[in-house]
Amino acid sequence: MTIIGMLHHRRDPTTVFKSYAYAAVAKAEGVDFFYFSPGTVNFVNRSIRGKVYENGSWKEKIMPFPDVIYNAGSPEKLAKAKTTINKLKKEIPFTTNSLGNKWNINERLKEGKEFSNYLIPSEVLKSSDTFYKFINSFQKVVIKPIDGRKGKGIFFISKIKESYEVRKNAESDFYSKQQLDEFLKDKLSKGTFIIQPYIQSVTKSGQVYDFRLHVQKNGEGKWVITTIYPRIAPIGSIIPNINNGGFTNYLDPFLEQEFKEEAFDIRRMLEHFALSLAEHLDKIQIIKYGEVIDEIGIDVGLDENFKIWVYEVNWRPGCPPAFYLELDVVIHSIQYAKYVAENQRKIKKEIIALKKEKILEKGKIPIIAITGSAGKTTSKAFLASILSKKWNVFESKDYWNTTEHTKKHAAEINDTHEAVVLEYGMAYPGVITEHCSIIKPNISIVTNIGLAHVGNFDSDIKKVAHAKSELIHGMDQKGILILNKDDVNSKYLETQKFKGKIMTVGINSPANYKAYDIQYVEDGMSFKMQLQGQEITLFIPILGEHHVYNALNAIAVADYLGFTPMEIKSGLIFRKPPRRLTIYNCRNNITVIDDTVHSHPQGVRAALDVLSNIGKHRKIAIIGQMRELGDLREQEYRKVGEYVYEKDIDLLITYGFRTEEIGDQAKLKGFTAANIYHFTKKEALHELLKKIVKKNDTILVKGASKTNMFDTVQFLDQTFKE
């Protein structure tokens, strides 16, 4: 006869509601059953001082080691007896293995590409900066404890003009940004939270609801649906969890009331989804830990298009007492425990076979290379951020784009990577050909053809385009190529013999991926576009219209690779490369814009656009030398001077060899001579800044790394620090 031991952290079975149900069902199933806690295990004589239910009460009894252990206690509380439990696991199979916290489950779901599309994008909330990026992108967000249960500690936060509404259950408060900062600081000091965009399902009467999908393994070791039921929040509340006042309903009447003729299809969709997701998580548990799972509760919602969104996945879920389903749950649990005890050899064979299958599964992965005169690093950062929402991505470090770097990357990429995103830099002909000989991409992006390094190409833009075309020639000839439709010089790229698919991005020209309604907003840019048959609004946490192009490059690739609009929207909330239009807020409302990595005419004009758009009072432009312009230097410096005048900049300061030509041309156009300064020594420049910078000024520092313009950013930050 099979013996099942029920392991719990509590010593007294009368304090565990379901212990009696398990004892009763075990008896009906012809199984010996006892209850025990870790402190009662004796490894010397292989016995346990357990409790057996006999004649209406629990009686202490010395029991042999069971054939299988039903793992019923709290993982946190059982962790105190970790040594005992690990020793038991070496000898006895366990059921009800832990899936971990919400974040761990979220990460596992990403590993099944078909299921990651149902996930609401989530991040661990590490700082208020993460929070504000999310709410700027989604307007409504949820923050919840990473180890939360029963709907406790969940906050719904909405941005309403300049204030924030914070809801918990049916209660609501309005906070200023300063008050919200304090609220977030308090929460983050007490625990770890996850942040998600808020997606809600609402009944025709306006009440929030979700579905609980409860699935288990049966006596044959197969997944079955125990129950599916809706949970409906009380009027005024937005949490349908039963422990927070929510109530349940029977599935069929609810579906017929809310969805009418679609009711049957929705039921079948929920059933199929529940069983498929359970199979997926079971496989991941086997591959990662060599153990199986047997019961989960999946909380899902439906949006207005009947798309399923996964809110949470719980292992060892409770059942609503109103449905008297506790016995159904217990029957499956006991029958499955009996199956585990009797089929250990078969289960172990299945585990080994699945692990081998996973090893052999590896196929061709996307290898994406990005080149161009500007926007490589930011396009790469956007794309890697989106792809990492469900894949393990190899991303080259910021500005690591030489052929020596590519050789290092080739050695670091391994079988665990599901996508590769690289920058291919170039200052001379033949360099990109060498990149491609080291790592051949199957997806390529050429951001634009500009004047960076044009002096190395006889000051001929066509020769720059020819060198950039090495990427097109060196990539997989049946791959995917992304080009900028608005960039006039990209017409010189050599695409005639390319046999793959070409996709375009743009703002002003018709393109496959076109952005419109572009606006400067708090801490970034917003824009709209048509994506997968719908108009969506997107947010990027970096300033400048030119960065919208970089986002479009990433969106085009991610869309081609099957990422959802929600995943793309979440991925655009990326880790911004350093010193790329980074904002420093100093005392007296002085703002410093740091753009001190690269400098070429196109980038200078883009930075001046940002200064012009965000500067509310006096606007000061500090522009450093632009290198490698060759014979075009004087011509391009004059164009920049004219642009400074057109952008209504208040003060112009130039730094470095021959940069006074910028100021001279601005003066010719009508710029006030008294507001133009030129320096070749940083100390003199900094002395001037001490004298002229005033309250409410916005100061752009634009220059290449080689001119060390970041020194001036640091000087301003330290001099005018809050």
XYZ file of C-alpha atoms in Angstrom:
722
model
C 0.000 0.000 0.000
C 1.278 3.493 -0.907
C 2.194 5.733 2.025
C 1.850 9.524 1.601
C 3.373 11.921 4.095
C 2.038 15.479 4.238
C 4.897 17.869 5.139
C 3.951 21.156 6.805
C 5.800 23.756 8.883
C 3.036 23.662 11.547
C 3.195 20.848 14.066
C -0.557 20.685 14.730
C -2.667 19.364 11.785
C -5.850 20.821 13.277
C -4.518 24.295 12.397
C -4.222 23.302 8.713
C -7.658 23.475 7.087
C -7.031 20.953 4.318
C -5.296 18.255 6.399
C -8.600 16.519 7.229
C -9.694 16.529 3.575
C -6.429 14.850 2.570
C -6.762 12.219 5.297
C -10.371 11.452 4.276
C -9.654 11.209 0.545
C -6.527 9.100 1.140
C -8.614 6.591 3.065
C -11.198 6.473 0.267
C -8.391 5.936 -2.272
C -6.856 3.075 -0.255
C -3.704 5.022 0.665
C -1.985 5.331 4.046
C -1.658 8.994 4.995
C 0.039 10.851 7.825
C 0.908 14.464 8.691
C 4.362 15.581 9.909
C 6.713 18.535 10.371
C 10.520 18.566 9.780
C 11.461 18.281 13.446
C 9.876 14.815 13.739
C 12.122 13.091 11.163
C 14.608 10.452 12.384
C 17.189 9.518 9.716
C 18.928 6.940 11.938
C 16.034 4.478 12.003
C 14.274 5.989 8.947
C 11.105 6.839 10.814
C 8.884 9.871 11.359
C 6.831 10.777 14.426
C 3.735 11.712 12.458
C 0.014 12.155 13.106
C -2.662 9.880 11.691
C -6.379 10.646 11.548
C -8.281 7.835 13.265
C -11.773 7.705 14.757
C -12.399 11.434 14.503
C -9.106 12.758 15.849
C -5.392 13.068 15.080
C -3.178 10.565 16.895
C 0.601 10.528 17.123
C 2.197 7.469 15.547
C 5.683 6.365 14.502
C 5.587 5.930 10.727
C 8.132 4.580 8.239
C 9.493 6.910 5.566
C 6.652 7.496 3.086
C 6.711 6.559 -0.605
C 5.966 10.174 -1.557
C 5.806 13.501 0.278
C 3.065 16.057 -0.380
C 4.823 19.376 0.203
C 2.190 21.613 1.846
C 4.031 24.112 4.043
C 5.297 27.645 3.497
C 8.672 27.622 1.636
C 9.885 30.548 3.750
C 9.081 28.775 7.035
C 10.263 25.366 5.874
C 13.561 26.988 4.833
C 14.594 26.839 8.504
C 14.700 23.043 8.121
C 16.504 23.137 4.745
C 19.051 20.442 5.675
C 16.342 17.980 6.728
C 14.212 18.648 3.637
C 17.154 18.287 1.241
C 18.057 14.928 2.822
C 14.452 13.768 2.426
C 14.424 14.883 -1.234
C 17.437 12.674 -1.972
C 15.498 9.613 -0.840
C 11.808 10.382 -1.399
C 9.969 12.040 -4.329
C 8.159 15.292 -3.484
C 5.024 16.744 -5.034
C 4.077 20.450 -5.121
C 7.532 21.817 -5.942
C 7.947 25.568 -5.635
C 7.960 27.733 -8.753
C 9.467 30.655 -6.854
C 8.201 34.215 -6.578
C 6.310 36.294 -9.148
C 9.491 37.474 -10.844
C 10.954 33.955 -11.191
C 7.727 32.719 -12.768
C 7.657 35.714 -15.080
C 11.192 34.910 -16.263
C 10.268 31.265 -16.883
C 7.270 32.224 -18.975
C 9.572 34.267 -21.207
C 11.432 31.085 -22.094
C 8.433 29.840 -24.057
C 8.162 32.280 -26.912
C 4.510 31.426 -27.502
C 3.687 32.323 -23.873
C 5.796 35.448 -23.527
C 3.252 37.174 -25.792
C 0.678 36.838 -23.023
C 2.874 38.412 -20.365
C 2.315 41.944 -19.150
C 5.753 43.626 -19.384
C 7.262 43.771 -15.909
C 10.342 45.182 -14.224
C 11.708 44.890 -10.729
C 11.117 48.362 -9.298
C 14.621 49.343 -8.195
C 14.194 53.110 -8.095
C 11.740 55.948 -8.617
C 13.474 56.557 -11.971
C 12.175 53.180 -13.236
C 8.712 54.084 -11.993
C 8.552 57.433 -13.806
C 9.762 55.919 -17.085
C 6.984 53.318 -16.865
C 4.232 55.761 -16.003
C 5.356 58.198 -18.730
C 5.039 55.344 -21.195
C 1.837 53.672 -19.966
C 0.020 56.382 -17.912
C -1.462 53.675 -15.633
C 0.705 51.171 -13.754
C 0.502 48.541 -11.040
C 3.130 47.941 -8.371
C 2.929 44.704 -6.402
C 5.165 42.886 -3.876
C 7.447 40.337 -5.514
C 6.397 37.718 -2.934
C 2.839 38.989 -2.474
C -0.178 36.733 -2.046
C -3.945 37.083 -1.850
C -3.967 40.486 -3.555
C -2.223 42.224 -0.650
C 0.067 45.228 -1.027
C -1.003 46.037 -4.613
C -1.164 49.695 -5.692
C -2.651 51.098 -8.907
C -1.149 54.439 -9.905
C -2.381 56.736 -12.672
C -0.836 59.924 -14.009
C -3.453 62.684 -14.233
C -1.941 65.903 -15.589
C 0.584 67.047 -12.955
C -0.615 64.749 -10.146
C -0.806 61.017 -9.477
C -3.770 58.956 -8.272
C -2.755 56.059 -6.004
C -5.418 53.397 -5.423
C -5.408 50.480 -3.018
C -8.552 48.341 -3.025
C -11.403 50.896 -3.108
C -9.362 53.694 -1.480
C -7.860 56.495 -3.534
C -5.401 59.341 -2.832
C -3.938 62.083 -5.033
C -0.209 62.846 -4.683
C 2.087 65.522 -6.034
C 5.369 64.307 -7.559
C 7.186 65.117 -4.323
C 4.623 63.188 -2.244
C 4.806 60.262 -4.650
C 8.603 60.252 -4.349
C 8.209 59.840 -0.583
C 5.572 57.114 -1.075
C 7.856 55.140 -3.401
C 10.871 55.624 -1.147
C 8.894 54.237 1.791
C 7.643 51.183 -0.147
C 11.029 50.342 -1.653
C 12.680 50.563 1.776
C 10.331 47.849 3.091
C 10.408 45.289 0.297
C 10.878 44.428 -3.360
C 8.155 45.374 -5.840
C 7.348 44.629 -9.486
C 5.948 47.317 -11.787
C 3.629 46.600 -14.746
C 1.351 48.573 -17.041
C -2.230 48.333 -15.790
C -4.426 46.184 -18.019
C -7.903 45.543 -16.666
C -10.897 43.459 -17.657
C -14.221 45.186 -16.988
C -17.766 43.758 -17.056
C -20.624 45.474 -18.847
C -21.684 46.922 -15.496
C -18.201 48.439 -14.980
C -16.791 45.990 -12.413
C -13.213 44.755 -12.661
C -12.818 40.983 -13.015
C -10.294 38.290 -13.838
C -10.319 34.524 -14.348
C -8.674 31.930 -12.111
C -7.569 28.888 -14.132
C -6.869 26.035 -11.690
C -5.038 23.050 -13.210
C -3.577 19.889 -11.666
C -2.061 16.559 -12.608
C -4.296 13.536 -12.160
C -3.703 9.878 -11.291
C -2.164 9.269 -14.722
C 0.311 12.117 -14.402
C -1.568 14.216 -16.976
C -2.660 17.843 -16.658
C -6.392 18.369 -16.179
C -8.549 21.408 -15.469
C -9.932 21.382 -11.939
C -11.936 24.555 -12.446
C -12.099 27.896 -14.220
C -14.074 30.685 -12.600
C -14.348 34.483 -12.771
C -13.492 36.653 -9.759
C -15.301 39.980 -9.647
C -14.230 43.029 -7.637
C -16.764 44.882 -5.474
C -18.101 48.110 -6.977
C -15.456 50.820 -6.571
C -12.577 48.358 -6.107
C -10.107 47.223 -8.738
C -8.842 44.052 -7.031
C -11.040 40.989 -7.663
C -9.095 38.765 -5.263
C -11.512 37.011 -2.877
C -9.404 37.953 0.150
C -9.976 41.614 -0.719
C -13.759 41.413 -0.932
C -14.037 40.007 -4.442
C -16.669 37.392 -5.214
C -16.949 34.487 -7.622
C -19.425 33.330 -10.199
C -19.979 30.197 -12.265
C -18.098 30.308 -15.546
C -20.792 29.538 -18.131
C -23.459 32.006 -16.950
C -20.787 34.715 -16.607
C -19.442 34.137 -20.132
C -22.936 34.076 -21.643
C -23.843 37.324 -19.883
C -20.644 39.170 -20.858
C -19.762 37.690 -24.259
C -22.978 36.154 -25.641
C -22.197 34.270 -28.903
C -18.426 34.282 -28.188
C -18.938 32.554 -24.811
C -18.219 29.003 -26.021
C -15.064 30.018 -27.921
C -13.734 31.977 -24.947
C -14.267 29.015 -22.644
C -12.359 26.718 -25.011
C -9.624 29.328 -25.377
C -9.201 29.575 -21.579
C -9.127 25.773 -21.223
C -6.531 25.331 -23.959
C -4.415 28.172 -22.584
C -4.474 26.771 -19.030
C -3.323 23.286 -20.049
C -0.694 24.571 -22.510
C 0.809 26.966 -19.967
C 0.946 24.243 -17.318
C 2.795 21.942 -19.765
C 5.274 24.712 -20.533
C 6.063 25.538 -16.892
C 6.395 21.818 -16.139
C 9.004 21.447 -18.907
C 10.964 24.458 -17.660
C 10.942 23.048 -14.107
C 12.260 19.727 -15.428
C 15.000 21.308 -17.542
C 16.148 23.730 -14.834
C 15.740 21.679 -11.663
C 15.085 18.062 -12.647
C 11.726 18.080 -10.863
C 8.090 18.213 -11.915
C 5.195 20.434 -10.855
C 1.632 19.283 -10.384
C -0.664 22.209 -9.517
C -0.893 25.879 -10.511
C -3.430 28.689 -10.448
C -3.234 31.137 -13.354
C -4.881 34.558 -13.038
C -5.677 36.086 -16.417
C -7.623 38.976 -17.897
C -9.104 39.668 -21.323
C -8.673 42.988 -23.076
C -11.208 44.549 -25.443
C -9.905 42.341 -28.284
C -10.344 39.159 -26.178
C -6.570 38.791 -25.905
C -5.418 36.903 -22.805
C -3.009 38.672 -20.435
C -1.372 36.774 -17.582
C -1.596 38.670 -14.283
C -0.015 36.059 -12.018
C 0.810 32.370 -11.771
C 0.546 30.810 -8.304
C 1.726 27.399 -7.268
C -0.450 25.700 -4.633
C -3.452 27.956 -5.313
C -6.491 27.979 -3.052
C -9.990 27.067 -4.215
C -13.119 29.129 -3.498
C -15.062 27.414 -0.691
C -18.325 28.547 -2.311
C -17.898 25.905 -5.018
C -17.120 23.009 -2.688
C -14.179 22.182 -4.890
C -11.689 21.488 -2.112
C -12.391 17.757 -2.387
C -11.863 17.824 -6.168
C -8.468 19.450 -5.592
C -7.548 16.903 -2.922
C -8.660 13.911 -5.019
C -6.333 14.969 -7.844
C -3.500 15.613 -5.374
C -3.807 12.199 -3.687
C -4.196 10.329 -6.975
C -1.195 12.141 -8.438
C 0.925 11.461 -5.316
C 0.068 7.785 -5.691
C 1.094 7.941 -9.369
C 4.447 9.546 -8.422
C 5.142 6.854 -5.833
C 4.416 4.044 -8.298
C 6.105 5.528 -11.410
C 9.416 6.981 -10.247
C 11.495 5.162 -12.872
C 9.172 6.321 -15.694
C 9.202 9.943 -14.464
C 13.014 9.993 -14.256
C 13.280 8.659 -17.830
C 10.927 11.420 -19.063
C 13.047 14.051 -17.284
C 16.268 12.795 -18.897
C 14.624 12.617 -22.355
C 13.289 16.174 -22.104
C 16.683 17.544 -21.081
C 18.296 15.885 -24.130
C 15.557 17.283 -26.397
C 16.253 20.787 -25.099
C 19.978 20.464 -25.830
C 19.285 19.443 -29.448
C 16.643 22.151 -29.961
C 19.046 25.054 -30.613
C 18.554 26.620 -34.049
C 19.626 29.676 -36.001
C 19.417 32.860 -33.946
C 19.047 36.504 -35.030
C 22.467 38.167 -35.366
C 21.864 41.898 -35.752
C 24.597 44.346 -36.754
C 24.153 48.119 -36.737
C 26.281 50.661 -38.560
C 25.806 54.280 -39.613
C 27.272 57.707 -39.067
C 25.076 58.389 -36.036
C 22.647 56.484 -33.831
C 24.426 53.098 -33.666
C 24.741 52.877 -29.897
C 21.249 54.154 -29.134
C 19.607 51.921 -31.780
C 21.515 48.971 -30.313
C 20.449 49.840 -26.762
C 16.783 50.161 -27.771
C 16.801 46.868 -29.667
C 18.628 44.853 -26.999
C 16.226 46.213 -24.381
C 13.169 45.071 -26.366
C 14.563 41.636 -27.250
C 15.587 40.994 -23.639
C 11.905 41.157 -22.674
C 11.725 37.476 -23.590
C 15.158 36.344 -24.842
C 18.649 35.976 -23.449
C 20.447 38.611 -25.528
C 24.147 39.139 -26.165
C 24.577 42.909 -26.418
C 27.909 44.540 -27.179
C 29.025 47.125 -24.647
C 28.327 50.767 -25.446
C 30.854 52.103 -27.977
C 32.600 48.700 -28.313
C 32.454 48.737 -32.103
C 35.959 48.111 -33.464
C 36.987 44.885 -35.201
C 39.042 43.960 -32.118
C 35.874 44.250 -30.069
C 34.019 42.053 -32.571
C 36.694 39.356 -32.177
C 36.119 39.438 -28.413
C 32.375 39.219 -28.927
C 32.789 36.152 -31.167
C 34.549 34.381 -28.292
C 31.895 35.414 -25.738
C 28.713 34.450 -27.615
C 27.524 30.981 -26.553
C 24.632 28.510 -26.836
C 22.585 30.242 -24.144
C 22.177 33.386 -26.261
C 18.944 33.658 -28.238
C 19.839 36.866 -30.088
C 22.977 38.932 -30.727
C 22.997 42.737 -31.107
C 26.240 44.428 -32.187
C 27.607 47.782 -33.375
C 29.941 47.795 -36.358
C 32.005 50.992 -36.315
C 34.047 52.219 -39.256
C 36.578 54.975 -39.921
C 38.193 53.561 -43.083
C 37.308 51.366 -46.074
C 37.414 47.596 -45.492
C 36.658 47.749 -41.756
C 33.022 46.607 -41.984
C 34.036 43.780 -44.337
C 36.355 42.561 -41.579
C 33.548 42.840 -38.991
C 31.328 40.640 -41.180
C 34.089 38.067 -41.696
C 34.282 37.660 -37.914
C 30.525 37.615 -37.208
C 28.184 37.496 -40.204
C 24.837 39.168 -39.432
C 21.489 37.998 -40.791
C 19.755 41.265 -39.864
C 21.412 44.638 -40.486
C 20.577 48.273 -39.777
C 22.200 51.260 -41.506
C 21.045 54.215 -39.418
C 22.153 56.975 -41.832
C 25.049 58.219 -43.961
C 26.548 61.395 -42.531
C 29.791 63.327 -42.300
C 31.409 61.416 -39.434
C 34.951 60.455 -40.631
C 34.262 61.970 -44.070
C 37.789 63.429 -44.032
C 39.109 59.863 -44.280
C 37.132 59.402 -47.520
C 38.440 62.346 -49.570
C 35.549 64.429 -48.173
C 33.205 62.456 -50.475
C 29.893 61.338 -48.946
C 29.467 58.720 -51.695
C 32.665 57.033 -50.558
C 31.335 56.950 -46.984
C 28.170 55.241 -48.307
C 30.310 52.783 -50.274
C 32.174 51.810 -47.097
C 28.909 51.477 -45.122
C 27.588 49.259 -47.949
C 30.165 46.666 -46.912
C 27.600 45.635 -44.293
C 25.012 44.980 -47.003
C 27.504 42.911 -49.024
C 28.882 41.036 -45.995
C 25.616 40.017 -44.315
C 23.366 37.038 -45.098
C 22.158 37.895 -48.602
C 18.671 36.594 -47.819
C 18.458 38.405 -44.493
C 16.707 41.597 -43.373
C 18.006 45.118 -44.000
C 16.662 48.266 -42.283
C 17.263 51.656 -43.934
C 16.350 55.277 -43.133
C 13.936 56.558 -45.797
C 14.391 60.203 -44.703
C 18.186 60.177 -44.984
C 19.070 61.674 -48.371
C 22.544 60.126 -48.420
C 21.243 56.589 -47.861
C 20.286 56.587 -51.553
C 23.994 55.989 -52.228
C 23.939 52.646 -50.383
C 24.527 49.661 -52.665
C 21.339 47.613 -52.350
C 20.882 46.605 -55.990
C 22.167 43.033 -55.642
C 20.774 42.377 -52.162
C 18.269 39.490 -52.333
C 16.815 39.753 -48.840
C 14.002 41.908 -47.499
C 14.491 45.692 -47.157
C 12.364 47.549 -44.592
C 12.382 51.314 -44.103
C 11.883 53.724 -41.217
C 10.950 57.384 -41.447
C 9.194 60.438 -40.110
C 8.821 62.670 -43.171
C 8.684 60.075 -45.955
C 6.388 57.081 -46.542
C 8.052 54.105 -44.800
C 7.248 50.650 -43.445
C 7.669 52.043 -39.926
C 6.705 55.714 -39.797
C 6.442 57.890 -36.682
C 4.143 60.904 -36.460
C 2.746 63.341 -33.890
C 6.213 63.584 -32.304
C 6.318 65.618 -29.100
C 8.782 66.604 -26.413
C 7.360 65.402 -23.092
C 8.666 65.125 -19.556
C 12.006 63.249 -19.607
C 11.741 62.129 -23.228
C 9.782 61.967 -26.463
C 6.373 60.594 -27.384
C 5.213 59.628 -30.853
C 2.559 57.616 -32.617
C 2.755 54.956 -35.307
C 0.774 52.171 -36.910
C 1.971 48.794 -35.646
C 0.376 45.405 -36.257
C -2.853 46.963 -37.489
C -3.338 49.446 -34.658
C -2.294 52.985 -33.786
C -0.119 53.051 -30.695
C 1.490 55.853 -28.695
C 5.098 55.231 -27.665
C 7.456 56.918 -25.214
C 11.269 56.938 -25.210
C 13.181 58.246 -22.171
C 15.678 60.264 -24.208
C 15.344 63.684 -25.806
C 15.536 64.532 -29.492
C 13.611 63.760 -32.656
C 16.705 62.017 -34.051
C 16.316 59.374 -31.344
C 12.852 58.558 -32.682
C 14.656 57.182 -35.757
C 16.799 55.028 -33.466
C 13.672 53.716 -31.771
C 12.086 52.982 -35.165
C 15.124 50.896 -36.150
C 14.618 48.745 -33.069
C 10.841 48.560 -33.535
C 11.234 47.344 -37.137
C 13.499 44.448 -36.121
C 11.441 43.518 -33.045
C 8.208 43.534 -35.037
C 9.775 41.293 -37.696
C 10.908 38.898 -34.950
C 7.365 38.600 -33.595
C 7.433 40.853 -30.542
C 4.091 42.309 -29.467
C 3.346 46.049 -29.309
C 3.240 45.743 -25.509
C 6.708 44.139 -25.397
C 8.046 46.796 -27.764
C 6.506 49.607 -25.736
C 8.021 48.229 -22.547
C 11.422 47.588 -24.141
C 11.715 51.197 -25.293
C 12.038 52.107 -21.606
C 15.728 51.334 -21.939
C 19.024 52.001 -20.196
C 20.146 55.154 -21.947
C 23.786 55.136 -23.124
C 25.860 57.499 -20.966
C 26.539 61.106 -22.044
C 23.867 61.002 -24.730
C 21.704 64.053 -24.020
C 21.869 63.325 -20.296
C 20.136 65.981 -18.211
C 21.686 67.461 -15.063
C 19.302 69.495 -12.899
C 21.368 72.017 -10.950
C 20.485 74.685 -8.406
C 18.468 77.774 -9.333
C 16.676 75.752 -12.013
C 19.847 75.601 -14.148
C 19.747 72.688 -16.613
C 22.843 71.139 -18.215
C 22.513 68.903 -21.298
C 25.462 66.523 -21.660
C 26.040 65.281 -25.242
C 29.780 64.659 -25.172
C 30.467 61.301 -26.830
C 30.589 62.049 -30.558
C 30.395 65.265 -32.560
C 29.642 65.776 -36.221
C 27.443 68.346 -37.994
C 24.327 66.170 -38.027
C 24.669 65.425 -34.296
C 25.336 69.070 -33.407
C 22.164 70.174 -35.191
C 20.178 67.450 -33.409
C 21.529 68.584 -30.029
C 20.685 72.218 -30.846
C 17.123 71.067 -31.628
C 16.898 69.603 -28.134
C 18.261 72.777 -26.531
C 15.789 74.874 -28.501
C 12.859 72.674 -27.490
C 13.500 72.223 -23.770
C 15.112 75.561 -22.906
C 12.383 77.696 -21.316
C 14.504 80.765 -20.606
C 18.065 81.631 -21.692
C 19.649 78.993 -23.978
C 23.444 78.611 -24.042
C 25.227 76.395 -26.604
C 28.812 75.266 -25.946
C 30.100 73.571 -29.111
C 33.430 71.786 -29.378
C 35.606 70.903 -32.334
C 34.342 68.393 -34.921
C 37.124 66.149 -36.204
C 37.707 64.295 -39.480
C 35.620 66.616 -41.668
C 38.515 67.092 -44.076
C 37.924 69.674 -46.802
C 34.303 70.063 -45.665
C 35.235 71.528 -42.273
C 34.833 75.216 -43.098
C 31.627 74.649 -45.074
C 30.051 72.530 -42.332
C 31.125 74.879 -39.523
C 29.379 77.706 -41.359
C 26.207 75.648 -41.710
C 26.254 74.988 -37.955
C 26.690 78.720 -37.306
C 23.647 79.465 -39.440
C 21.678 76.792 -37.563
C 22.589 78.345 -34.202
C 21.115 81.625 -35.426
C 17.950 79.924 -36.765
C 17.345 78.167 -33.436
C 17.229 81.408 -31.421
C 20.095 80.422 -29.150
C 20.930 83.222 -26.687
C 24.662 82.637 -26.108
C 27.129 80.746 -28.299
C 30.458 79.493 -26.947
C 32.859 77.581 -29.226
C 35.870 75.569 -28.110
C 38.796 74.196 -30.087
C 40.730 74.607 -33.318
C 39.024 76.819 -35.937
C 35.609 76.561 -34.201
C 35.455 80.368 -34.190
C 34.239 79.919 -37.795
C 30.897 78.771 -36.326
C 30.529 82.027 -34.423
C 31.673 84.123 -37.369
C 28.945 82.703 -39.586
C 26.298 83.103 -36.858
C 27.348 86.748 -36.556
C 27.056 87.227 -40.338
C 23.480 85.911 -40.161
C 22.596 88.456 -37.445
C 23.573 86.785 -34.138
C 24.572 89.431 -31.524
C 28.385 89.626 -31.503
C 28.523 90.346 -27.749
C 26.893 86.965 -27.091
C 29.534 84.947 -28.964
C 32.666 83.597 -27.214
C 35.540 81.423 -28.430
C 38.144 79.508 -26.378
C 41.067 77.176 -26.907
C 41.702 76.675 -23.185
C 39.217 75.007 -20.845
C 40.285 77.033 -17.814
C 39.338 80.300 -19.528
C 36.043 78.789 -20.707
C 35.182 77.688 -17.180
C 36.060 81.092 -15.723
C 33.586 82.687 -18.142
C 30.861 80.203 -17.183
C 31.266 81.128 -13.509
C 30.444 84.731 -14.428
C 27.707 84.435 -17.049
C 25.517 81.460 -15.996
C 22.267 82.678 -14.413
C 19.157 81.275 -12.799
C 16.883 79.288 -15.202
C 19.594 78.915 -17.891
C 19.660 75.790 -20.070
C 23.184 74.894 -21.221
C 24.088 72.420 -23.969
C 27.608 70.975 -23.933
C 28.261 69.263 -27.268
C 31.573 67.702 -28.227
C 33.456 64.498 -29.002
C 35.147 62.354 -26.360
C 38.558 63.224 -27.811
C 38.031 66.914 -27.012
C 37.190 66.060 -23.374
C 34.111 68.277 -23.338
C 32.766 66.155 -20.483
C 35.184 68.136 -18.279
C 32.930 71.152 -18.831
C 29.819 69.148 -17.906
C 31.476 68.089 -14.652
C 32.591 71.660 -13.976
C 29.037 72.983 -14.407
C 27.553 70.189 -12.307
C 29.992 70.787 -9.426
C 29.837 74.598 -9.624
C 26.053 74.788 -9.645
C 25.251 71.623 -7.703
C 21.985 71.724 -5.756
